[in-house]
Tab-separated table of C-alpha atoms in Angstrom:
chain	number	residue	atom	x	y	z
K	1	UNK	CA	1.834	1.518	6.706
K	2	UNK	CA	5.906	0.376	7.821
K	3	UNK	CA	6.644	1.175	11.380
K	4	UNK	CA	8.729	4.055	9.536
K	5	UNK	CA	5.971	5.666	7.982
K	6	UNK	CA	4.066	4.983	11.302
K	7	UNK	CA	6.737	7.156	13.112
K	8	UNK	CA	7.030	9.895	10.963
K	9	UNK	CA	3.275	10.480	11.627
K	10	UNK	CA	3.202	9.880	15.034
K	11	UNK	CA	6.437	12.104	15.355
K	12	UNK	CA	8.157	9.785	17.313
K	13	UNK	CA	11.384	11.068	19.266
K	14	UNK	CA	13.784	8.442	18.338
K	15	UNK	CA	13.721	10.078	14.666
K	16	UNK	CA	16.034	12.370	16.367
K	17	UNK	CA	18.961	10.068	15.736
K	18	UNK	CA	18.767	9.921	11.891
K	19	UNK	CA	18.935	13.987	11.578
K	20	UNK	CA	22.243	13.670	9.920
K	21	UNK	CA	21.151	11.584	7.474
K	22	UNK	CA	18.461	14.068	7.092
K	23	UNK	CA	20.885	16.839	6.566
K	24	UNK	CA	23.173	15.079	3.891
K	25	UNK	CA	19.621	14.183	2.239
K	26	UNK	CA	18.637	17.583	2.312
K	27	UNK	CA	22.224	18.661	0.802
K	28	UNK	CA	21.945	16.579	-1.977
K	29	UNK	CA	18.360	17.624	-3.032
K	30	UNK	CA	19.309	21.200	-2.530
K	31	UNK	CA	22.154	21.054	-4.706
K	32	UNK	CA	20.967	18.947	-7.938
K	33	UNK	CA	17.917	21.534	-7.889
K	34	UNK	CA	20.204	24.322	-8.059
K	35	UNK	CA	21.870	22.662	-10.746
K	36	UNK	CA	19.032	22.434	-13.164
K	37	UNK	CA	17.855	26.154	-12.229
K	38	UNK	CA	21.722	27.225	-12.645
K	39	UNK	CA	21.807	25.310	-16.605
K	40	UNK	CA	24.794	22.902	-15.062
K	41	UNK	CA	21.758	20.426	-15.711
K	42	UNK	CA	19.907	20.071	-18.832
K	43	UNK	CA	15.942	21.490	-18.683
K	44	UNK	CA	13.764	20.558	-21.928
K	45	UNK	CA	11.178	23.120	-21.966
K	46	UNK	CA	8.130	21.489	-24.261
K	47	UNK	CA	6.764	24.294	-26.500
K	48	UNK	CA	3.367	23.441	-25.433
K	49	UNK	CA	1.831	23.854	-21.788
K	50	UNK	CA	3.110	20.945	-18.615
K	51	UNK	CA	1.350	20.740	-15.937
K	52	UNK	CA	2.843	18.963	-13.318
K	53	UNK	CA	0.706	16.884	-10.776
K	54	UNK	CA	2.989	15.553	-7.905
K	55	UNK	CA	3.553	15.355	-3.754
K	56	UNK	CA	6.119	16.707	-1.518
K	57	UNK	CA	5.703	13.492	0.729
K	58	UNK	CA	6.311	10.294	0.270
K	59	UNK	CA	2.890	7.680	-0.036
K	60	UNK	CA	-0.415	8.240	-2.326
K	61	UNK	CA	-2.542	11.412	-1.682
K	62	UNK	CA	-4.389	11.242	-4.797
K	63	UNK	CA	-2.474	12.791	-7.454
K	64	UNK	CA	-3.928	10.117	-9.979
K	65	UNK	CA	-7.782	10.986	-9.618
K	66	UNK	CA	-6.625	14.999	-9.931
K	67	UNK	CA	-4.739	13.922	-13.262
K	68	UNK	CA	-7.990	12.120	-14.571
K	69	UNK	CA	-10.320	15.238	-14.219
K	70	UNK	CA	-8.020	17.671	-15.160
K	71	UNK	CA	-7.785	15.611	-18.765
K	72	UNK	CA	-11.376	15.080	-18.846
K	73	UNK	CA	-11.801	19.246	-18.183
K	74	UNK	CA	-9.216	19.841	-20.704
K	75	UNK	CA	-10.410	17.819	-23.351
K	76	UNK	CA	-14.094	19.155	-22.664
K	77	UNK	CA	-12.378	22.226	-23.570
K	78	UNK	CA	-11.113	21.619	-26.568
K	79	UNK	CA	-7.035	20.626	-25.612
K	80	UNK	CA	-5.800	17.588	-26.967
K	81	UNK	CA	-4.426	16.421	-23.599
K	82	UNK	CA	-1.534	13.577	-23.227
K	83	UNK	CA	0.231	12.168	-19.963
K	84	UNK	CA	3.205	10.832	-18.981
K	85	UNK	CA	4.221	9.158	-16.179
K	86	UNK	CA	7.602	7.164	-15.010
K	87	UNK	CA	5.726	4.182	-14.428
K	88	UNK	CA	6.468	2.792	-10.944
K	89	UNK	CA	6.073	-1.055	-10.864
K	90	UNK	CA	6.415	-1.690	-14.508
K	91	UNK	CA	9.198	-2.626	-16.431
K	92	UNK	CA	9.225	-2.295	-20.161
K	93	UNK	CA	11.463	-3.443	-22.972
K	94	UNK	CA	11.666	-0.207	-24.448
K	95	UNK	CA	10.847	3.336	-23.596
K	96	UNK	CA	8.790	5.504	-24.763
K	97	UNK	CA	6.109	3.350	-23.806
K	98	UNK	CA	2.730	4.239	-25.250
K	99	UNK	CA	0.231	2.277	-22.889
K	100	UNK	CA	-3.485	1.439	-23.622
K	101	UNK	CA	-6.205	-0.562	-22.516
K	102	UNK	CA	-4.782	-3.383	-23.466
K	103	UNK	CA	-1.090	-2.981	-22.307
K	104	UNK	CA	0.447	-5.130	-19.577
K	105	UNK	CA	0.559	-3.697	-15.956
K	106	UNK	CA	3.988	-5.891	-15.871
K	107	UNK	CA	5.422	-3.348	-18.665
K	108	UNK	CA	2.983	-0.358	-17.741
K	109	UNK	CA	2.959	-0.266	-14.089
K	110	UNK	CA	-0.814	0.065	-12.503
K	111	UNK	CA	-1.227	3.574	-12.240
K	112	UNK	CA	-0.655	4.415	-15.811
K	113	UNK	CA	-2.875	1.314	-16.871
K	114	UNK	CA	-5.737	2.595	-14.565
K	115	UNK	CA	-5.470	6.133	-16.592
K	116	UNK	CA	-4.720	4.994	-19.442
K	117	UNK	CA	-8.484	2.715	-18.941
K	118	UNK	CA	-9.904	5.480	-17.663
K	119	UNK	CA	-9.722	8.575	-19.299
K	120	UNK	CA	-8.463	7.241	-22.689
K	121	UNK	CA	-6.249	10.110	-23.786
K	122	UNK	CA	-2.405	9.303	-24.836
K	123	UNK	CA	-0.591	8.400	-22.478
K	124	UNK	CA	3.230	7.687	-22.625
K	125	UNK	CA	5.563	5.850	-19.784
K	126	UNK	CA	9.454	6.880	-19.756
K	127	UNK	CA	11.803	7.082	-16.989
K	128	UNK	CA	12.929	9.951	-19.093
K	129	UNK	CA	10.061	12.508	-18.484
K	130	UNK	CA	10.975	14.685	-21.441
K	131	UNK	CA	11.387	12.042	-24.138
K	132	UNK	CA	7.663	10.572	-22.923
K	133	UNK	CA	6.682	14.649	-23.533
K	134	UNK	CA	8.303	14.694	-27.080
K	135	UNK	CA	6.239	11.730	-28.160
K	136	UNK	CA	3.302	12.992	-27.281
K	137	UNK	CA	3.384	16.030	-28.797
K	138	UNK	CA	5.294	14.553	-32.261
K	139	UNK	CA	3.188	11.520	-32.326
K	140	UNK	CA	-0.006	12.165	-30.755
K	141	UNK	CA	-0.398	15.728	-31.451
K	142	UNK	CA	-1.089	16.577	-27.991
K	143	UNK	CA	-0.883	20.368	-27.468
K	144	UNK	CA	-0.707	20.114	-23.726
K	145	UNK	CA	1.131	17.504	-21.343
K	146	UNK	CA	0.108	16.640	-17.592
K	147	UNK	CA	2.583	14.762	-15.685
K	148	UNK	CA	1.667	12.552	-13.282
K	149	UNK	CA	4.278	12.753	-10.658
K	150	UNK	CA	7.559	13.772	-11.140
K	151	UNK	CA	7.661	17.265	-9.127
K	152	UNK	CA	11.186	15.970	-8.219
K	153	UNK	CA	11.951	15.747	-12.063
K	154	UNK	CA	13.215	18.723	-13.226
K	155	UNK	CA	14.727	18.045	-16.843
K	156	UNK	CA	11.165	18.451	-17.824
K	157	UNK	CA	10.076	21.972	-17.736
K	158	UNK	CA	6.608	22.824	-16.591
K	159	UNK	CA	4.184	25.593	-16.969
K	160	UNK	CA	2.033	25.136	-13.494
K	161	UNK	CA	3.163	22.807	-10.667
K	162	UNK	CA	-0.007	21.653	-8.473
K	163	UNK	CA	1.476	19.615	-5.215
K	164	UNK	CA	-1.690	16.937	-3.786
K	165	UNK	CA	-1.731	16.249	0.008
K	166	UNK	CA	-3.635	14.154	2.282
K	167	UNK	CA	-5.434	16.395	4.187
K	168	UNK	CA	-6.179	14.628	7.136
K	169	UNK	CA	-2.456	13.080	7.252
K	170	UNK	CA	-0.870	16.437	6.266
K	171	UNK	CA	3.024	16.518	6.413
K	172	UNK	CA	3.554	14.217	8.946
K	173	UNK	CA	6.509	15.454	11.508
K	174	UNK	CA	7.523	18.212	8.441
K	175	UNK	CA	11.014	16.424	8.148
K	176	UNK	CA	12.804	15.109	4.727
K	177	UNK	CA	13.859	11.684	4.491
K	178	UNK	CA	14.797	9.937	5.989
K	179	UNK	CA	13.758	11.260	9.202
K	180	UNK	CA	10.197	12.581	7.400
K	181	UNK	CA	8.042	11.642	5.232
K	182	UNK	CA	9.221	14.793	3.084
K	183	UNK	CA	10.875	14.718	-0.493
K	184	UNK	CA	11.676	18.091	-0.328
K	185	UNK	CA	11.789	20.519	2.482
K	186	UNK	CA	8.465	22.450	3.178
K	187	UNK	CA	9.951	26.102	1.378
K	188	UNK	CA	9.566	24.379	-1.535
K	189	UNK	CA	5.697	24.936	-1.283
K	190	UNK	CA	6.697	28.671	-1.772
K	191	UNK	CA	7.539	28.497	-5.604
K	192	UNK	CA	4.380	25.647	-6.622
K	193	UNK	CA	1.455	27.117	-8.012
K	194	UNK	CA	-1.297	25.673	-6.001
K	195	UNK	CA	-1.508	23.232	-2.925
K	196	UNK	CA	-4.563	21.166	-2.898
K	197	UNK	CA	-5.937	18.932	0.019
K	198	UNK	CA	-7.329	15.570	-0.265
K	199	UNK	CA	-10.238	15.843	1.978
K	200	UNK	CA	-10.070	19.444	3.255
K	201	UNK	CA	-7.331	22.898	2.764
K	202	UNK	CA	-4.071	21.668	4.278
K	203	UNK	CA	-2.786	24.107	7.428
K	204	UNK	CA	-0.286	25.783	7.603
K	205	UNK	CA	1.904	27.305	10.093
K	206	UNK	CA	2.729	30.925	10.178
K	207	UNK	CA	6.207	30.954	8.634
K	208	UNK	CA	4.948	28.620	5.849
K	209	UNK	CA	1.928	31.868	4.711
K	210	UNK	CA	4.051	32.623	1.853
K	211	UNK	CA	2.974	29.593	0.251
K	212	UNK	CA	1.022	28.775	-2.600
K	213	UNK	CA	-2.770	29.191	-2.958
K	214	UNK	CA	-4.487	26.105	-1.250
K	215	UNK	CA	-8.041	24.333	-2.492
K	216	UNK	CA	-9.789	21.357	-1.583
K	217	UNK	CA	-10.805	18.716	-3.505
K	218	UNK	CA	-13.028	14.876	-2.218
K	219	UNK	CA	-12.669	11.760	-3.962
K	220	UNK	CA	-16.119	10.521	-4.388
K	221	UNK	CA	-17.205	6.867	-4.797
K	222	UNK	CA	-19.261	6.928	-8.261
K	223	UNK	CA	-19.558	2.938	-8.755
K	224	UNK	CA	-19.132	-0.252	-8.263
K	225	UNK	CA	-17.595	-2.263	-11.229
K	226	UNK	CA	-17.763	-6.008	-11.577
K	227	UNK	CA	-14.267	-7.604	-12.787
K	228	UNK	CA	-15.197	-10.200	-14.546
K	229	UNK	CA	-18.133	-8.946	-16.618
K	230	UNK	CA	-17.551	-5.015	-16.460
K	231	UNK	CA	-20.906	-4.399	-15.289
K	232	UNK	CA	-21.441	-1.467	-13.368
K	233	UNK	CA	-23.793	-0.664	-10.280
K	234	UNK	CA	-24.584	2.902	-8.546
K	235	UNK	CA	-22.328	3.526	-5.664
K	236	UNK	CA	-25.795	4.020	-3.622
K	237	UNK	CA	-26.562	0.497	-5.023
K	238	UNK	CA	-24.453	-1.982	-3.693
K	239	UNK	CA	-24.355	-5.438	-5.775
K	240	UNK	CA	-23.884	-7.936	-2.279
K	241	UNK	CA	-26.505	-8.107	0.139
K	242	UNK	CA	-25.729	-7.035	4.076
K	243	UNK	CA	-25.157	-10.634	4.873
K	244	UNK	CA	-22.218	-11.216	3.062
K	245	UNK	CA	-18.695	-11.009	3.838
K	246	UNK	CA	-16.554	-8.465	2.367
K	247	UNK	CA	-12.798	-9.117	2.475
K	248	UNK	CA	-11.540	-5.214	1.221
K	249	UNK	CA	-8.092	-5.017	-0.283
K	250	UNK	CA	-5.696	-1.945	-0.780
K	251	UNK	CA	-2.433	-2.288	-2.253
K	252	UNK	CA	-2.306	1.584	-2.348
K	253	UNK	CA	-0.219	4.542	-0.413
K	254	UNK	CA	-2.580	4.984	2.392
K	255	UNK	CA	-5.225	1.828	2.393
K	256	UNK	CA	-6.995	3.237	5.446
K	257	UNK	CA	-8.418	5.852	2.926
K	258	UNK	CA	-10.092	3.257	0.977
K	259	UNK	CA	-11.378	1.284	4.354
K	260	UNK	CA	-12.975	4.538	5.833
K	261	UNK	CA	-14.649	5.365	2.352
K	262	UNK	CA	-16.235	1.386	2.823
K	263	UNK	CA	-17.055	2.226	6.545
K	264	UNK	CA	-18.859	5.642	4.970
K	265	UNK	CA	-20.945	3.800	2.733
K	266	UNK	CA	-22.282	1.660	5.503
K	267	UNK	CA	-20.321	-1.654	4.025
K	268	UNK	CA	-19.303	-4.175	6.896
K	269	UNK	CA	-15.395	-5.419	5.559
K	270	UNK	CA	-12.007	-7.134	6.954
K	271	UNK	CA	-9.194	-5.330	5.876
K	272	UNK	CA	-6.116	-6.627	4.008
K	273	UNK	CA	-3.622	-4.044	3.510
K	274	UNK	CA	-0.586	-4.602	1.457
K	275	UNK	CA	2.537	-2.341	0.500
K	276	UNK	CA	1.811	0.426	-2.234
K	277	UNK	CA	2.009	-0.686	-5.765
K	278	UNK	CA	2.000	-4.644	-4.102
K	279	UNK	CA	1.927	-7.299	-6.949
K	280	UNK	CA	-1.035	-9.309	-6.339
K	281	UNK	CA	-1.540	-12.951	-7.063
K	282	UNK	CA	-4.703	-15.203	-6.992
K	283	UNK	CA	-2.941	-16.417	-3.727
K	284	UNK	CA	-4.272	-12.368	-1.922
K	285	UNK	CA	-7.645	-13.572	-2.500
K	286	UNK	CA	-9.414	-14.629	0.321
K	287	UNK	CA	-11.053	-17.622	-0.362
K	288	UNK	CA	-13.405	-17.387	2.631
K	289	UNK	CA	-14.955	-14.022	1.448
K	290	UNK	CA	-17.959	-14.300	-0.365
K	291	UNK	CA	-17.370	-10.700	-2.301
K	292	UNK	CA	-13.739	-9.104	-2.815
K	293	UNK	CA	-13.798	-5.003	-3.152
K	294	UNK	CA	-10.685	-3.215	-4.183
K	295	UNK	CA	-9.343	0.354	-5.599
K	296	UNK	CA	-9.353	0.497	-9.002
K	297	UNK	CA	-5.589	1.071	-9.104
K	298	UNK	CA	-5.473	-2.283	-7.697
K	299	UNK	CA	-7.878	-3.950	-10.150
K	300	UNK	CA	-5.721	-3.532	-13.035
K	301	UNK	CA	-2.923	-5.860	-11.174
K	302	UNK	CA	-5.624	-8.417	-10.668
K	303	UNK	CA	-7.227	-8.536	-14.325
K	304	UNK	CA	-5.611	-12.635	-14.598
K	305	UNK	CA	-6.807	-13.776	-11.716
K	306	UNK	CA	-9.799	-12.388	-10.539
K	307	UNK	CA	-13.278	-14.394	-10.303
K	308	UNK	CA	-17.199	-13.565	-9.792
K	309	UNK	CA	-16.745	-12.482	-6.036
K	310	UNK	CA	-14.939	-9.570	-7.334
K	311	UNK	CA	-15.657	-5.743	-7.313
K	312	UNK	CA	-13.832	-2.254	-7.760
K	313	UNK	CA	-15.170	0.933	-6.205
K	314	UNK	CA	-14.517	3.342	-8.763
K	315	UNK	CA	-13.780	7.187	-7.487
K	316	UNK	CA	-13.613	10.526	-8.699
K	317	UNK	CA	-11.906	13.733	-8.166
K	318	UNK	CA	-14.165	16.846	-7.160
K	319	UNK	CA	-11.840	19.875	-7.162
K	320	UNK	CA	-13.646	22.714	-5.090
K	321	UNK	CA	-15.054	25.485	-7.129
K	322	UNK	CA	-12.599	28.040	-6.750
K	323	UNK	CA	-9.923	25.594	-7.623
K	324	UNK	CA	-12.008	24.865	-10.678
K	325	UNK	CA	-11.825	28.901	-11.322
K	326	UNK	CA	-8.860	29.495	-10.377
K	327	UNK	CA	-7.575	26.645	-13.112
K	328	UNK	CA	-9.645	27.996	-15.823
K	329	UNK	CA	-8.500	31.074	-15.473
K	330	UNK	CA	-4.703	29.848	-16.507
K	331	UNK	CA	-5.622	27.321	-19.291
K	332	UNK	CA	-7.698	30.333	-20.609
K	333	UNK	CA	-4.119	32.406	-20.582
K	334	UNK	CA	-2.627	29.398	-22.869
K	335	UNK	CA	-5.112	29.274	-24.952
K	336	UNK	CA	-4.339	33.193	-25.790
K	337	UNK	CA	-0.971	32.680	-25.679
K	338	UNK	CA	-1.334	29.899	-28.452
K	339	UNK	CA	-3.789	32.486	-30.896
């Protein structure tokens, strides 16, 4: 975490001084939404369902685990599900990008590549959100499109909007940017469809009521995957013995998150922290570490370079049950709409 981002959550007083940046930040996001709900600004409405997976703050919260189950529910359910995503950290020579298992995280960027290994549905990478939709649904026949990200991105329209937030970090000091840790001012929470916590029901105070329904939802450790040989071992299982050292790195929006799930499972580590989306290099290894653990975000960055000491904890999404309801209910609504 920056000193910045260390502030923000801290609410330290001396954030006081950039309000009018604050102000002229606010301003501008205020008026290019109003220009895309006015029509001065171009909205492509797909004629097939969007959901739209994304964060009011800045920093992970784990919008990418909630994308990977709602796929995996969806295409349990019959959908033909597709994703796109803008691809943060990648850099591709043309767009629409169309990433697999076996596309570069240097074109991709390593979110996409982890869901794209993952869940193995079509998934596209544009900065332009509603040509990545249009090639999904000409060229993969997808009849429904989750976005991960891109709440901020309004030429794409979107059926259901469901905002993800660190429970435990919450809003921070509620401010936008660049005095907060906020992309958009807290109201906006008034016209999503659902607010869901990562790691308990986010509070909220009482002018903020009229605000979306709010679930709950844990990532769960499932297993540990070795990254040379793909072999897999049952969380409860742990491949190193309690004698060795574990050097645990997280190149992700809050690492702390992945040191206290390490600390839960009972496994002794030194942290290395590094910037989110951070472009590893055989150099971030620590050579004195006799086992290397890392997010599986972070793995794909590492797929070059990587030797025997090294492991991924792979994690799932558990929505809470009445978020699971509560989502049925609406893809069962699309699916009459469609006949």
């Amino acid at each position: 975490m920056t000193p910045l981002e260390r502030a923000w959550y801290r609410g330290s007083a001396w954030l006081g001084l950039l309000a009018p940046l604050e102000w002229l930040y606010r301003a501008i996001v205020a008026r290019r939404r109003e220009a895309y709900r006015t029509g001065r600004r171009a909205v492509w409405q797909p004629p097939v369902p969007v959901v739209v997976v994304g964060n009011l703050s800045v920093g992970g919260t784990g919008k990418s685990p909630l994308v990977a189950w709602l796929v995996r529910w969806l295409g349990d359910n019959g959908w033909r599900p597709g994703i796109v995503s803008r691809g943060y950290g990648g850099k591709a020579e043309r767009y629409p990008l169309a990433v697999t298992a076996e596309t570069s995280v240097a074109q991709s960027g390593d979110e996409p590549l982890m869901l794209a290994r993952q869940t193995g549905v079509p998934l596209v990478v544009d900065p332009d959100r509603p040509q990545a939709a249009r090639w999904l649904i000409e060229h993969a026949q997808c009849d429904i499109v989750v976005a991960d990200d891109g709440l901020q991105h309004y030429a794409l329209g979107r059926t259901l909007e469901l905002v993800v937030v660190d429970a435990r970090r919450g809003f921070g000091n509620r401010r936008c940017l660049p005095r907060g840790p906020l992309r958009e001012p807290l109201e906006r929470l008034r016209d999503v469809d659902a607010l869901i916590g990562n790691g308990g029901k986010v509070p909220l105070a009482d002018d903020e009521e009229g605000a979306a329904p709010r679930f709950s939802l844990t990532l769960s450790p499932v297993a540990w995957r070795h990254l040379t040989s793909g072999e897999c071992h049952p969380v409860e299982h742990p491949p190193f013995g309690p004698g060795e050292s574990v050097a645990a790195l997280a190149g992700i929006g809050h690492p702390q998150r992945f040191f206290d799930t390490l600390e839960a499972l009972g496994i002794a580590h030194e942290k290395h922290a590094f910037g989110d989306h951070h472009r590893f290099s055989a150099a971030d290894l620590p050579k004195e570490a006799s086992v290397v653990v890392m997010t599986a975000k972070d793995a794909v960055k590492c797929t070059d370079f990587v030797d025997e000491r090294c492991w991924a904890l792979d994690v799932e999404a558990k929505p809470e049950p009445a978020f699971v309801t509560w989502w049925a209910e609406r893809v069962e609504g699309w699916k009459r709409d469609r006949g």
